[in-house]
Structure formats: C-alpha cells, structure tokens
Amino acid sequence: MSAAPRPIGVREYARRRRELMRLAGGDAAILLAAAPPRLRNGDTYWPYRQDSDFLYLTGCGEPQAVLVLLPGRKAGQSVLFCRERDATAERWDGDWLGPEGAVRALGVDDAFPIADIDDILPGMLEGRARLYCHFGREAAFDAQLLAWLRRLRAPPGAARAPQEMLALSHLLHELRLFKSPAELALLREAARIGMDAHRAAWSALRPGVQEHAIESTFLHAVRSAGACASYPPIVAGGRNACVLHYARNDAPLRAGDLLLLDAGAEWQGYASDITRTVPVDGRFSAAQRALYRLVLEAQQAALACIRPGRSWEAFHLAAREVLVAGLCALGLLAGTPQQALARGDYRRYFPHKTGHWLGLDVHDAGDYRIQGEPRLLEPGMVLTVEPGLYVAPDEALAPARYRGIGIRIEDDVLVTADGADVLTAALPRHADALEDALAQARAAR
Ligand code: GLY
Ligand code: MN
Ligand code: MN
C-alpha cells in the first residue's frame, strides 16, 4: 500500500494567500473568520469543523480566529488573530496555537491575541479602499465588522474607512475550484478511503441487516483509516432510495431490494462523494438490472463529456438524453424521447443535476456559470458525475415492476489536460462486477 499523502505545507498556504491578495489588489483588505463552534444541545457541541475558506487559506483548525490579509503592508501582509495560550483552558481543550505558535506553525507574517482585535484591527483597515469579506454569513461576525467600521468612521478626525465592501467568495472560490497537486493527492486519498469503506459495507450486507448497521460498518472503516465521513451517509434500502436526502437509516434491508449507499470520506479536509447501488441478496432482478443498465449508460455518456473545453452542462444533457430515451423504451414515459423532453415529466424519475464541484466541501465552491452561461471545464477541476433514476412506489406512469426502485451511480472525476481521471474508478460499477464483488465480500466474512 502506498504511503498516505503529505499534508499541505505552509508554503502552499502562503502561496494561496499571495494569489488572493494579487487578485484583490494592493489597496484592498481581506477579512475572514474561523467557523464558530456550534451547539448541538444543552452545553454539548457538534464536532468542530473549520470553515473551508479559512482552512484553505490558513490550514488552521482552531475556532476564535480571524485572518486579515493586507496586500503591501510592510509590517506583514498575512495577520492572524487567535486565542492566546491559556494553561487552564488547555487542560480542558488540549493545546492551542497561540499567536507565537501561529506564526511558527502556519507561516503567517504576524499574529495577535483575538482579545485585542477590537483595538488593533480598525487601524489596520484605515486607508484601505476596499474590503473583501463574507458579509451575511455569520451574524456575530457581521456585527463585529460593522462595529469596527463605525469606529473608523466616527468623528472627530474620522479615519479613512474602506469605501467599498465586496464579496470575497468570487475571488476565493475561483481559486478553490482549481486543485493543486497537493490537493489532488488528498482527494485521491479521500476517494481511496471511501471506496474501501464501501467494500467494507458490502461485506456486512445481507437480508435482514439494518440500514444503520451498514452505516456503522462504513463509518467504522472510515474512522479506522483516520478520516471521517464527509457528510451523513445515505443508506437507503428498497423504496427508501427514492427519497433523495434519505437520512433515517433505520429500516431493515430485504432480499429482493436494492441498497443505495451514498457515502464518502473526508481526509484532511478533502471530501469524496461516492454512491453505489447494489442488490441486498447479491443478485439484480431483471427489472432492477434494466434500470441499472440505463443509469450506467447515462453515466458513461456523461463521463465521455468530461474534458477541457466542454461546457459544464454538456455532461448533464448527455446523461439526460440517455435516461429519457431509456425510460421511453422501457415504458416509463409515453411517446418519443423528444416529446418526453419537451413535456419535462422525466423529472419525476430524474429530478437532480448530474454533478457538482468537489473539494474541501462536498458541494464545493466555485461558480457553475459565467455571465449566465455554463462555464467550460478546465484541467484541475474536480466534480462528481452522478446520474440516478428514482421510481416512486406509487408512480402511476411506471409499470408495476419498476416501482419503488431507486438507483444512483456516483463517481469523483478530475478534469485532466486531455480528458478525465475517475478518482473512484477502482470501485466496481457494472452490474456483473458488483454481483461478483458482493459474492467475494460474502465469501470473505
Ligand atoms: N452526497 C451528496 C451528493 O451526492 O450530492
Ligand atoms: Mn454528490
Ligand atoms: Mn453523494
């Protein structure tokens, strides 16, 4: 087995900050806050997850921190405000970085205690023409920001406050859309761990097992690899697969049904997003196999459209064309494919798009359109390709044998210089290959 990829180094974070400052311009300031801890209930918090933008620019996993980027500032362009070390608090929380540790470990130019931010930050913004920030994302941070600006504008001798407030996301998310070699290594590792965890889940699959038992096997595999789930797994047996965001995972899996498992791993902040749909008892029925083949053909048609210069929409349209033609041929839609497309009633079976960007977020940052037009794919972008068909149990248009079947096939794909690299290609997706893999998984237990 190859060694785990190296974590992203401080030089890459510094390069990202420099690039963002270059895009923002010399008279700008950029402000970005760490994610606040989120209460689950009472005094119990959800596991902390850093804001992906903050993580992208700092590599810092601590809450109560603010990054300030000040292009051209002589005393240091990258400034971090963070918690001061506190022996009493660290007995409860574990080690904090502290400002000195932040300069050492994160490679920022300068760092100050977060407790001093109200005194120090307004002066840093003075004379900057433009301020880039995520205004409207966190109410508490918005209020703090307004207070700093009020201080700057207050007479007497009102200082020069930034005149323009601009959305940081346009600049920053365009950077995040193009993955560096170091990021790609982490995405590949997230894909590898996710694929292994799907295989582990298959080895626990048999009629009578509960959906949550499959979930726990998946999570066990992911956590055993030192990763975590990149989103709550969807473990949907039979008709539950027709509920697109099924989350209960509390039903028994029955012979004759399919299991749709949509679950991925997060490795050092980077996500995989993988769906396989497999027969609970190891064999697809004829009706399941017919729909499965259709979804697979749609995915293959979509994958053939992933290369530089093709539009963001092309692969969705290719998948849709195959699905609609197949639904007409199998008698789930009336008339010709052209008529079905014009009516739009294919959406009752295929209500979602065929993919999304993938990176630090499962639904990653980055515009899908530029000036209203679908953008063109470029090398370094990573996306999912995930057509599906979902025939509701009470779907009057469908022959009875297809009702209650939900199928999705989802893979993670890198746009390369001349085509596509499917990061999750090692996990079987042809119906025969899946049956073989399930038989092997069963034999091994
Ligand atoms: N797992 C979420 C998605 O497929 O988009
Ligand atoms: Mn997805
Ligand atoms: Mn998914």
CSV table of C-alpha atoms and ligand atoms in Angstrom, one decimal:
chain,number,residue,atom,x,y,z
A,1,MET,CA,0.0,0.0,0.0
A,2,SER,CA,1.3,3.4,-0.8
A,3,ALA,CA,2.1,5.9,2.0
A,4,ALA,CA,-0.5,8.5,2.9
A,5,PRO,CA,0.0,11.8,1.0
A,6,ARG,CA,1.8,14.6,2.8
A,7,PRO,CA,-0.4,17.2,4.5
A,8,ILE,CA,-0.5,20.5,2.6
A,9,GLY,CA,2.6,22.6,3.6
A,10,VAL,CA,2.9,26.1,4.9
A,11,ARG,CA,4.4,27.3,1.6
A,12,GLU,CA,1.2,26.3,-0.3
A,13,TYR,CA,-1.0,28.2,2.2
A,14,ALA,CA,1.3,31.2,1.8
A,15,ARG,CA,1.1,30.9,-2.0
A,16,ARG,CA,-2.8,30.8,-1.8
A,17,ARG,CA,-2.8,33.9,0.4
A,18,ARG,CA,-0.4,35.7,-2.0
A,19,GLU,CA,-2.6,34.8,-5.0
A,20,LEU,CA,-5.7,36.0,-3.3
A,21,MET,CA,-4.0,39.3,-2.4
A,22,ARG,CA,-2.9,39.7,-6.0
A,23,LEU,CA,-6.4,39.3,-7.2
A,24,ALA,CA,-7.8,41.7,-4.6
A,25,GLY,CA,-5.3,44.4,-5.5
A,26,GLY,CA,-2.9,46.5,-3.4
A,27,ASP,CA,-5.4,48.8,-1.9
A,28,ALA,CA,-7.7,46.1,-0.6
A,29,ALA,CA,-8.1,44.4,2.8
A,30,ILE,CA,-9.4,40.8,3.2
A,31,LEU,CA,-11.1,39.6,6.3
A,32,LEU,CA,-12.1,36.0,7.1
A,33,ALA,CA,-13.3,34.5,10.3
A,34,ALA,CA,-12.9,30.9,11.6
A,35,ALA,CA,-16.1,28.9,11.9
A,36,PRO,CA,-17.7,29.3,15.3
A,37,PRO,CA,-18.3,26.2,17.4
A,38,ARG,CA,-21.9,25.1,17.0
A,39,LEU,CA,-24.1,24.0,19.9
A,40,ARG,CA,-25.8,20.6,19.4
A,41,ASN,CA,-28.0,20.8,22.5
A,42,GLY,CA,-27.6,22.0,26.1
A,43,ASP,CA,-23.8,22.6,26.6
A,44,THR,CA,-22.8,19.9,24.0
A,45,TYR,CA,-21.2,21.0,20.8
A,46,TRP,CA,-21.1,19.3,17.3
A,47,PRO,CA,-17.7,18.0,16.4
A,48,TYR,CA,-15.8,21.2,15.3
A,49,ARG,CA,-15.3,21.6,11.6
A,50,GLN,CA,-13.3,24.6,10.4
A,51,ASP,CA,-14.8,26.9,7.7
A,52,SER,CA,-13.5,25.6,4.4
A,53,ASP,CA,-12.4,29.0,3.2
A,54,PHE,CA,-10.5,29.6,6.4
A,55,LEU,CA,-8.9,26.2,6.2
A,56,TYR,CA,-7.9,26.8,2.5
A,57,LEU,CA,-6.0,30.0,3.4
A,58,THR,CA,-4.5,29.0,6.8
A,59,GLY,CA,-4.5,25.3,7.5
A,60,CYS,CA,-5.6,26.3,11.0
A,61,GLY,CA,-8.2,24.1,12.7
A,62,GLU,CA,-8.9,26.5,15.7
A,63,PRO,CA,-12.1,28.5,16.3
A,64,GLN,CA,-12.0,32.1,17.5
A,65,ALA,CA,-9.6,33.2,14.9
A,66,VAL,CA,-9.6,35.9,12.2
A,67,LEU,CA,-7.3,36.1,9.2
A,68,VAL,CA,-6.5,39.6,7.9
A,69,LEU,CA,-4.8,40.0,4.5
A,70,LEU,CA,-3.3,43.4,3.9
A,71,PRO,CA,-1.5,43.5,0.5
A,72,GLY,CA,1.7,45.5,0.6
A,73,ARG,CA,1.7,46.1,4.4
A,74,LYS,CA,5.3,46.5,5.3
A,75,ALA,CA,5.0,45.0,8.8
A,76,GLY,CA,3.5,41.8,7.4
A,77,GLN,CA,0.7,41.1,4.9
A,78,SER,CA,-0.8,38.0,6.5
A,79,VAL,CA,-2.0,38.6,10.0
A,80,LEU,CA,-3.8,36.1,12.2
A,81,PHE,CA,-5.8,37.0,15.4
A,82,CYS,CA,-6.1,33.8,17.5
A,83,ARG,CA,-6.6,32.7,21.1
A,84,GLU,CA,-3.8,33.4,23.5
A,85,ARG,CA,-2.4,30.3,25.2
A,86,ASP,CA,-4.2,29.6,28.4
A,87,ALA,CA,-3.0,26.7,30.6
A,88,THR,CA,-6.3,26.4,32.4
A,89,ALA,CA,-8.4,26.3,29.3
A,90,GLU,CA,-5.9,24.0,27.5
A,91,ARG,CA,-6.4,21.4,30.3
A,92,TRP,CA,-9.9,21.0,29.0
A,93,ASP,CA,-9.4,21.7,25.3
A,94,GLY,CA,-5.9,20.4,24.5
A,95,ASP,CA,-3.2,22.6,23.1
A,96,TRP,CA,-4.0,26.0,21.5
A,97,LEU,CA,-1.6,27.5,19.0
A,98,GLY,CA,-1.3,31.0,20.5
A,99,PRO,CA,0.0,33.9,18.4
A,100,GLU,CA,3.6,32.8,18.5
A,101,GLY,CA,2.7,29.3,17.6
A,102,ALA,CA,0.6,30.5,14.8
A,103,VAL,CA,3.5,32.4,13.2
A,104,ARG,CA,5.7,29.3,13.6
A,105,ALA,CA,3.2,26.6,12.5
A,106,LEU,CA,1.1,28.4,9.9
A,107,GLY,CA,3.7,30.7,8.4
A,108,VAL,CA,1.6,33.9,8.8
A,109,ASP,CA,3.7,37.0,9.0
A,110,ASP,CA,2.2,38.3,12.2
A,111,ALA,CA,-0.3,37.2,14.9
A,112,PHE,CA,-2.1,38.9,17.8
A,113,PRO,CA,-4.4,37.8,20.6
A,114,ILE,CA,-8.0,37.7,19.4
A,115,ALA,CA,-8.9,39.5,22.6
A,116,ASP,CA,-7.1,42.6,21.2
A,117,ILE,CA,-8.8,42.6,17.8
A,118,ASP,CA,-11.2,45.5,18.5
A,119,ASP,CA,-8.2,47.7,19.4
A,120,ILE,CA,-5.9,46.6,16.6
A,121,LEU,CA,-8.0,45.8,13.6
A,122,PRO,CA,-9.7,49.1,12.8
A,123,GLY,CA,-6.3,50.8,12.5
A,124,MET,CA,-5.2,48.1,10.0
A,125,LEU,CA,-8.2,48.8,7.8
A,126,GLU,CA,-7.5,52.5,7.8
A,127,GLY,CA,-6.7,53.8,4.3
A,128,ARG,CA,-7.7,50.6,2.5
A,129,ALA,CA,-10.1,51.4,-0.4
A,130,ARG,CA,-11.9,48.1,-0.5
A,131,LEU,CA,-12.8,45.4,2.0
A,132,TYR,CA,-13.4,41.8,0.8
A,133,CYS,CA,-15.3,39.6,3.3
A,134,HIS,CA,-18.2,37.2,3.6
A,135,PHE,CA,-20.8,39.7,4.7
A,136,GLY,CA,-24.0,38.0,5.8
A,137,ARG,CA,-22.6,34.6,6.6
A,138,GLU,CA,-22.2,34.8,10.4
A,139,ALA,CA,-24.4,37.3,12.2
A,140,ALA,CA,-22.0,37.7,15.1
A,141,PHE,CA,-19.1,38.4,12.8
A,142,ASP,CA,-21.2,40.8,10.7
A,143,ALA,CA,-22.0,42.8,13.9
A,144,GLN,CA,-18.3,42.9,14.9
A,145,LEU,CA,-17.3,44.1,11.4
A,146,LEU,CA,-19.9,46.9,11.5
A,147,ALA,CA,-18.6,48.0,14.9
A,148,TRP,CA,-15.1,48.2,13.5
A,149,LEU,CA,-16.3,50.2,10.5
A,150,ARG,CA,-18.3,52.5,12.8
A,151,ARG,CA,-15.2,53.1,14.9
A,152,LEU,CA,-13.2,54.1,11.8
A,153,ARG,CA,-15.9,56.5,10.5
A,154,ALA,CA,-16.6,58.1,13.8
A,155,PRO,CA,-15.6,61.7,14.3
A,156,PRO,CA,-13.5,63.5,15.5
A,157,GLY,CA,-10.8,63.2,12.9
A,158,ALA,CA,-12.6,60.4,11.2
A,159,ALA,CA,-10.2,57.9,9.7
A,160,ARG,CA,-10.4,56.8,6.1
A,161,ALA,CA,-12.6,53.7,6.2
A,162,PRO,CA,-12.9,51.4,3.2
A,163,GLN,CA,-15.5,52.8,0.8
A,164,GLU,CA,-16.4,49.5,-0.9
A,165,MET,CA,-17.4,46.2,0.6
A,166,LEU,CA,-17.0,43.3,-1.8
A,167,ALA,CA,-18.0,39.6,-1.7
A,168,LEU,CA,-14.9,37.6,-1.0
A,169,SER,CA,-16.4,34.5,-2.5
A,170,HIS,CA,-15.9,35.4,-6.2
A,171,LEU,CA,-12.2,35.7,-5.9
A,172,LEU,CA,-11.6,33.0,-3.3
A,173,HIS,CA,-13.9,30.4,-4.7
A,174,GLU,CA,-12.3,30.7,-8.2
A,175,LEU,CA,-9.0,29.8,-6.6
A,176,ARG,CA,-10.5,26.8,-4.7
A,177,LEU,CA,-12.0,25.5,-8.0
A,178,PHE,CA,-8.6,24.6,-9.4
A,179,LYS,CA,-6.9,21.9,-7.3
A,180,SER,CA,-3.2,21.8,-6.8
A,181,PRO,CA,-1.2,18.6,-6.9
A,182,ALA,CA,-1.1,18.5,-3.1
A,183,GLU,CA,-4.9,18.9,-3.0
A,184,LEU,CA,-5.3,16.2,-5.6
A,185,ALA,CA,-3.3,13.8,-3.6
A,186,LEU,CA,-5.6,14.4,-0.6
A,187,LEU,CA,-8.7,14.0,-2.8
A,188,ARG,CA,-7.3,10.7,-4.1
A,189,GLU,CA,-6.8,9.5,-0.5
A,190,ALA,CA,-10.3,10.6,0.4
A,191,ALA,CA,-11.5,8.6,-2.6
A,192,ARG,CA,-9.4,5.5,-1.6
A,193,ILE,CA,-10.7,5.5,1.9
A,194,GLY,CA,-14.3,6.0,0.8
A,195,MET,CA,-14.0,3.1,-1.7
A,196,ASP,CA,-12.5,0.8,0.9
A,197,ALA,CA,-15.4,1.7,3.3
A,198,HIS,CA,-18.0,0.9,0.6
A,199,ARG,CA,-16.4,-2.5,0.2
A,200,ALA,CA,-16.4,-3.0,4.0
A,201,ALA,CA,-20.2,-2.1,4.0
A,202,TRP,CA,-20.8,-4.7,1.2
A,203,SER,CA,-19.1,-7.3,3.4
A,204,ALA,CA,-21.7,-6.6,6.1
A,205,LEU,CA,-24.7,-6.7,3.7
A,206,ARG,CA,-27.2,-9.5,3.8
A,207,PRO,CA,-31.0,-9.7,4.0
A,208,GLY,CA,-32.3,-8.7,7.5
A,209,VAL,CA,-29.5,-6.4,8.4
A,210,GLN,CA,-30.5,-2.9,9.4
A,211,GLU,CA,-29.5,0.2,7.3
A,212,HIS,CA,-27.9,1.6,10.4
A,213,ALA,CA,-25.7,-1.5,10.7
A,214,ILE,CA,-24.4,-0.8,7.2
A,215,GLU,CA,-23.9,2.8,8.1
A,216,SER,CA,-21.9,1.8,11.2
A,217,THR,CA,-19.7,-0.5,9.1
A,218,PHE,CA,-19.0,2.3,6.7
A,219,LEU,CA,-18.2,4.8,9.5
A,220,HIS,CA,-16.0,2.2,11.2
A,221,ALA,CA,-13.9,1.7,8.1
A,222,VAL,CA,-13.6,5.5,7.6
A,223,ARG,CA,-12.6,6.3,11.2
A,224,SER,CA,-10.3,3.3,11.3
A,225,ALA,CA,-8.4,5.0,8.4
A,226,GLY,CA,-8.1,8.2,10.4
A,227,ALA,CA,-10.7,10.0,8.3
A,228,CYS,CA,-14.3,11.0,9.0
A,229,ALA,CA,-17.5,10.9,7.0
A,230,SER,CA,-17.7,13.8,4.5
A,231,TYR,CA,-21.4,14.0,5.0
A,232,PRO,CA,-24.1,11.9,6.8
A,233,PRO,CA,-24.3,8.6,4.8
A,234,ILE,CA,-27.4,7.9,2.9
A,235,VAL,CA,-28.2,4.2,3.5
A,236,ALA,CA,-31.4,3.5,1.7
A,237,GLY,CA,-32.9,0.1,1.1
A,238,GLY,CA,-35.7,-0.5,-1.4
A,239,ARG,CA,-38.1,2.3,-1.8
A,240,ASN,CA,-36.2,4.5,0.7
A,241,ALA,CA,-33.8,5.1,-2.2
A,242,CYS,CA,-36.5,7.2,-3.9
A,243,VAL,CA,-36.2,9.7,-1.0
A,244,LEU,CA,-33.2,11.8,-2.3
A,245,HIS,CA,-32.0,13.0,1.0
A,246,TYR,CA,-32.9,9.9,3.0
A,247,ALA,CA,-31.2,10.2,6.4
A,248,ARG,CA,-33.1,8.0,8.8
A,249,ASN,CA,-31.1,4.8,8.0
A,250,ASP,CA,-33.4,2.9,10.4
A,251,ALA,CA,-35.1,0.2,8.2
A,252,PRO,CA,-34.2,-3.4,7.7
A,253,LEU,CA,-32.8,-4.4,4.3
A,254,ARG,CA,-34.8,-7.0,2.5
A,255,ALA,CA,-33.9,-9.7,0.0
A,256,GLY,CA,-35.0,-8.6,-3.5
A,257,ASP,CA,-34.4,-5.0,-2.7
A,258,LEU,CA,-31.5,-2.7,-3.7
A,259,LEU,CA,-29.3,-0.8,-1.3
A,260,LEU,CA,-28.3,2.7,-2.3
A,261,LEU,CA,-25.3,3.7,-0.3
A,262,ASP,CA,-24.2,7.4,-0.8
A,263,ALA,CA,-21.3,7.9,1.5
A,264,GLY,CA,-17.8,9.4,1.3
A,265,ALA,CA,-14.8,10.1,3.4
A,266,GLU,CA,-13.1,13.4,4.4
A,267,TRP,CA,-9.4,13.2,4.6
A,268,GLN,CA,-7.5,16.3,5.9
A,269,GLY,CA,-10.5,18.4,5.0
A,270,TYR,CA,-10.9,17.0,1.5
A,271,ALA,CA,-14.0,15.0,0.5
A,272,SER,CA,-15.0,12.1,-1.6
A,273,ASP,CA,-18.7,11.6,-2.6
A,274,ILE,CA,-19.5,8.1,-3.7
A,275,THR,CA,-22.7,6.2,-4.5
A,276,ARG,CA,-23.1,2.6,-5.4
A,277,THR,CA,-26.5,0.8,-5.7
A,278,VAL,CA,-26.2,-3.0,-5.0
A,279,PRO,CA,-28.7,-5.9,-4.6
A,280,VAL,CA,-29.2,-6.8,-0.9
A,281,ASP,CA,-29.2,-10.5,-1.7
A,282,GLY,CA,-26.4,-10.3,-4.2
A,283,ARG,CA,-28.4,-10.6,-7.5
A,284,PHE,CA,-30.1,-7.9,-9.5
A,285,SER,CA,-33.7,-8.8,-10.6
A,286,ALA,CA,-34.5,-8.3,-14.3
A,287,ALA,CA,-36.3,-5.0,-13.7
A,288,GLN,CA,-33.6,-3.7,-11.4
A,289,ARG,CA,-30.9,-4.7,-13.9
A,290,ALA,CA,-32.8,-2.9,-16.8
A,291,LEU,CA,-32.9,0.4,-14.8
A,292,TYR,CA,-29.4,-0.1,-13.5
A,293,ARG,CA,-28.0,-0.6,-17.0
A,294,LEU,CA,-29.7,2.6,-18.1
A,295,VAL,CA,-28.2,4.7,-15.2
A,296,LEU,CA,-24.8,3.2,-16.0
A,297,GLU,CA,-25.1,4.0,-19.7
A,298,ALA,CA,-26.1,7.6,-18.7
A,299,GLN,CA,-23.0,7.8,-16.5
A,300,GLN,CA,-20.8,6.6,-19.3
A,301,ALA,CA,-22.3,9.1,-21.7
A,302,ALA,CA,-21.7,11.8,-19.1
A,303,LEU,CA,-18.1,10.8,-18.4
A,304,ALA,CA,-17.4,10.9,-22.1
A,305,CYS,CA,-18.2,14.6,-22.0
A,306,ILE,CA,-15.7,15.4,-19.2
A,307,ARG,CA,-12.7,17.1,-20.8
A,308,PRO,CA,-11.3,20.6,-21.1
A,309,GLY,CA,-13.4,22.9,-23.3
A,310,ARG,CA,-16.7,21.0,-22.8
A,311,SER,CA,-19.4,23.0,-21.1
A,312,TRP,CA,-20.4,22.4,-17.5
A,313,GLU,CA,-23.9,21.5,-18.8
A,314,ALA,CA,-22.8,19.1,-21.5
A,315,PHE,CA,-22.4,16.0,-19.3
A,316,HIS,CA,-25.8,16.6,-17.6
A,317,LEU,CA,-27.5,16.9,-21.0
A,318,ALA,CA,-25.8,13.7,-22.2
A,319,ALA,CA,-26.9,11.7,-19.2
A,320,ARG,CA,-30.4,13.1,-19.5
A,321,GLU,CA,-30.6,12.1,-23.2
A,322,VAL,CA,-29.7,8.5,-22.4
A,323,LEU,CA,-32.1,8.3,-19.4
A,324,VAL,CA,-35.0,9.8,-21.3
A,325,ALA,CA,-34.5,7.5,-24.3
A,326,GLY,CA,-34.3,4.5,-22.0
A,327,LEU,CA,-37.3,5.5,-19.9
A,328,CYS,CA,-39.4,5.7,-23.1
A,329,ALA,CA,-38.0,2.4,-24.4
A,330,LEU,CA,-38.9,0.7,-21.0
A,331,GLY,CA,-42.4,2.1,-21.0
A,332,LEU,CA,-41.9,4.5,-18.0
A,333,LEU,CA,-42.5,7.5,-20.2
A,334,ALA,CA,-45.0,7.9,-23.0
A,335,GLY,CA,-44.2,8.9,-26.6
A,336,THR,CA,-40.9,9.7,-28.1
A,337,PRO,CA,-37.8,10.9,-26.2
A,338,GLN,CA,-38.3,14.3,-27.9
A,339,GLN,CA,-41.8,14.5,-26.6
A,340,ALA,CA,-40.8,13.4,-23.2
A,341,LEU,CA,-38.0,16.0,-23.0
A,342,ALA,CA,-40.5,18.7,-24.1
A,343,ARG,CA,-43.0,17.7,-21.5
A,344,GLY,CA,-40.4,17.5,-18.8
A,345,ASP,CA,-42.1,14.7,-17.0
A,346,TYR,CA,-38.7,12.7,-17.0
A,347,ARG,CA,-38.1,14.9,-13.9
A,348,ARG,CA,-40.3,12.7,-11.8
A,349,TYR,CA,-37.6,10.0,-12.2
A,350,PHE,CA,-34.5,12.1,-12.6
A,351,PRO,CA,-35.1,15.3,-10.5
A,352,HIS,CA,-31.5,16.4,-9.9
A,353,LYS,CA,-28.5,17.5,-11.9
A,354,THR,CA,-25.7,15.2,-12.8
A,355,GLY,CA,-22.9,16.5,-10.6
A,356,HIS,CA,-21.3,19.3,-8.6
A,357,TRP,CA,-17.8,20.5,-7.8
A,358,LEU,CA,-15.9,18.5,-5.1
A,359,GLY,CA,-13.1,19.6,-2.8
A,360,LEU,CA,-13.0,20.9,0.8
A,361,ASP,CA,-16.8,20.9,0.6
A,362,VAL,CA,-18.8,18.0,-0.8
A,363,HIS,CA,-20.7,20.6,-2.8
A,364,ASP,CA,-17.6,22.6,-3.4
A,365,ALA,CA,-17.1,26.3,-4.0
A,366,GLY,CA,-16.9,27.8,-7.5
A,367,ASP,CA,-19.3,29.3,-10.0
A,368,TYR,CA,-21.1,27.0,-12.4
A,369,ARG,CA,-21.9,29.8,-14.8
A,370,ILE,CA,-20.0,32.8,-16.1
A,371,GLN,CA,-22.2,35.7,-17.1
A,372,GLY,CA,-25.2,33.4,-17.2
A,373,GLU,CA,-23.6,30.8,-19.5
A,374,PRO,CA,-22.4,27.4,-18.3
A,375,ARG,CA,-18.7,27.6,-17.8
A,376,LEU,CA,-16.2,25.4,-19.7
A,377,LEU,CA,-14.4,22.6,-18.0
A,378,GLU,CA,-10.7,23.2,-17.4
A,379,PRO,CA,-7.8,21.0,-16.1
A,380,GLY,CA,-7.6,20.8,-12.3
A,381,MET,CA,-11.4,21.0,-11.7
A,382,VAL,CA,-12.9,18.1,-9.7
A,383,LEU,CA,-16.5,17.2,-9.9
A,384,THR,CA,-18.9,14.3,-9.3
A,385,VAL,CA,-20.8,12.5,-12.1
A,386,GLU,CA,-24.0,11.1,-10.6
A,387,PRO,CA,-27.0,10.3,-12.7
A,388,GLY,CA,-29.9,8.5,-11.0
A,389,LEU,CA,-33.4,7.1,-11.5
A,390,TYR,CA,-35.9,7.0,-8.8
A,391,VAL,CA,-39.3,5.4,-9.4
A,392,ALA,CA,-41.7,6.3,-6.5
A,393,PRO,CA,-43.6,3.4,-5.0
A,394,ASP,CA,-46.9,5.0,-6.1
A,395,GLU,CA,-45.7,6.2,-9.5
A,396,ALA,CA,-48.7,5.8,-11.8
A,397,LEU,CA,-46.8,6.3,-15.0
A,398,ALA,CA,-44.5,3.3,-14.4
A,399,PRO,CA,-45.1,-0.4,-14.9
A,400,ALA,CA,-45.5,-2.0,-11.5
A,401,ARG,CA,-42.3,-4.0,-11.7
A,402,TYR,CA,-40.2,-0.7,-11.7
A,403,ARG,CA,-42.0,1.0,-8.8
A,404,GLY,CA,-40.0,1.6,-5.6
A,405,ILE,CA,-36.6,1.2,-7.3
A,406,GLY,CA,-34.0,4.0,-6.7
A,407,ILE,CA,-30.6,3.9,-8.3
A,408,ARG,CA,-27.7,6.3,-8.4
A,409,ILE,CA,-24.1,5.8,-9.5
A,410,GLU,CA,-21.8,8.5,-8.4
A,411,ASP,CA,-18.1,8.9,-9.1
A,412,ASP,CA,-15.5,11.6,-8.5
A,413,VAL,CA,-13.7,12.9,-11.5
A,414,LEU,CA,-10.7,15.1,-12.2
A,415,VAL,CA,-10.6,17.1,-15.4
A,416,THR,CA,-7.2,16.4,-16.9
A,417,ALA,CA,-5.3,18.1,-19.7
A,418,ASP,CA,-6.9,15.9,-22.3
A,419,GLY,CA,-9.9,14.2,-20.6
A,420,ALA,CA,-11.0,12.8,-17.3
A,421,ASP,CA,-9.4,10.8,-14.5
A,422,VAL,CA,-12.1,8.9,-12.4
A,423,LEU,CA,-10.7,9.0,-8.9
A,424,THR,CA,-13.2,6.3,-7.8
A,425,ALA,CA,-12.8,4.0,-10.8
A,426,ALA,CA,-11.4,1.2,-8.7
A,427,LEU,CA,-14.8,0.6,-7.1
A,428,PRO,CA,-16.9,-1.7,-9.4
A,429,ARG,CA,-20.0,-0.2,-11.0
A,430,HIS,CA,-21.1,-2.6,-13.7
A,431,ALA,CA,-23.9,-4.8,-12.5
A,432,ASP,CA,-22.0,-8.1,-13.1
A,433,ALA,CA,-18.9,-6.7,-11.5
A,434,LEU,CA,-21.0,-5.6,-8.5
A,435,GLU,CA,-22.5,-9.1,-8.2
A,436,ASP,CA,-19.0,-10.6,-8.2
A,437,ALA,CA,-17.7,-8.1,-5.7
A,438,LEU,CA,-20.7,-8.9,-3.3
A,439,ALA,CA,-20.1,-12.6,-3.7
A,440,GLN,CA,-16.4,-12.1,-2.8
A,441,ALA,CA,-17.3,-9.9,0.1
A,442,ARG,CA,-19.7,-12.6,1.4
A,443,ALA,CA,-17.2,-15.3,0.9
A,444,ALA,CA,-14.6,-13.4,2.9
A,445,ARG,CA,-16.7,-13.0,6.0
B,1,GLY,N1,-23.9,13.1,-1.2
B,1,GLY,C1,-24.4,14.3,-1.6
B,1,GLY,C2,-24.5,14.3,-3.1
B,1,GLY,O1,-24.3,13.3,-3.8
B,1,GLY,O2,-24.6,15.4,-3.7
B,2,MN,MN,-22.8,14.2,-5.0
B,3,MN,MN,-23.3,11.6,-3.0
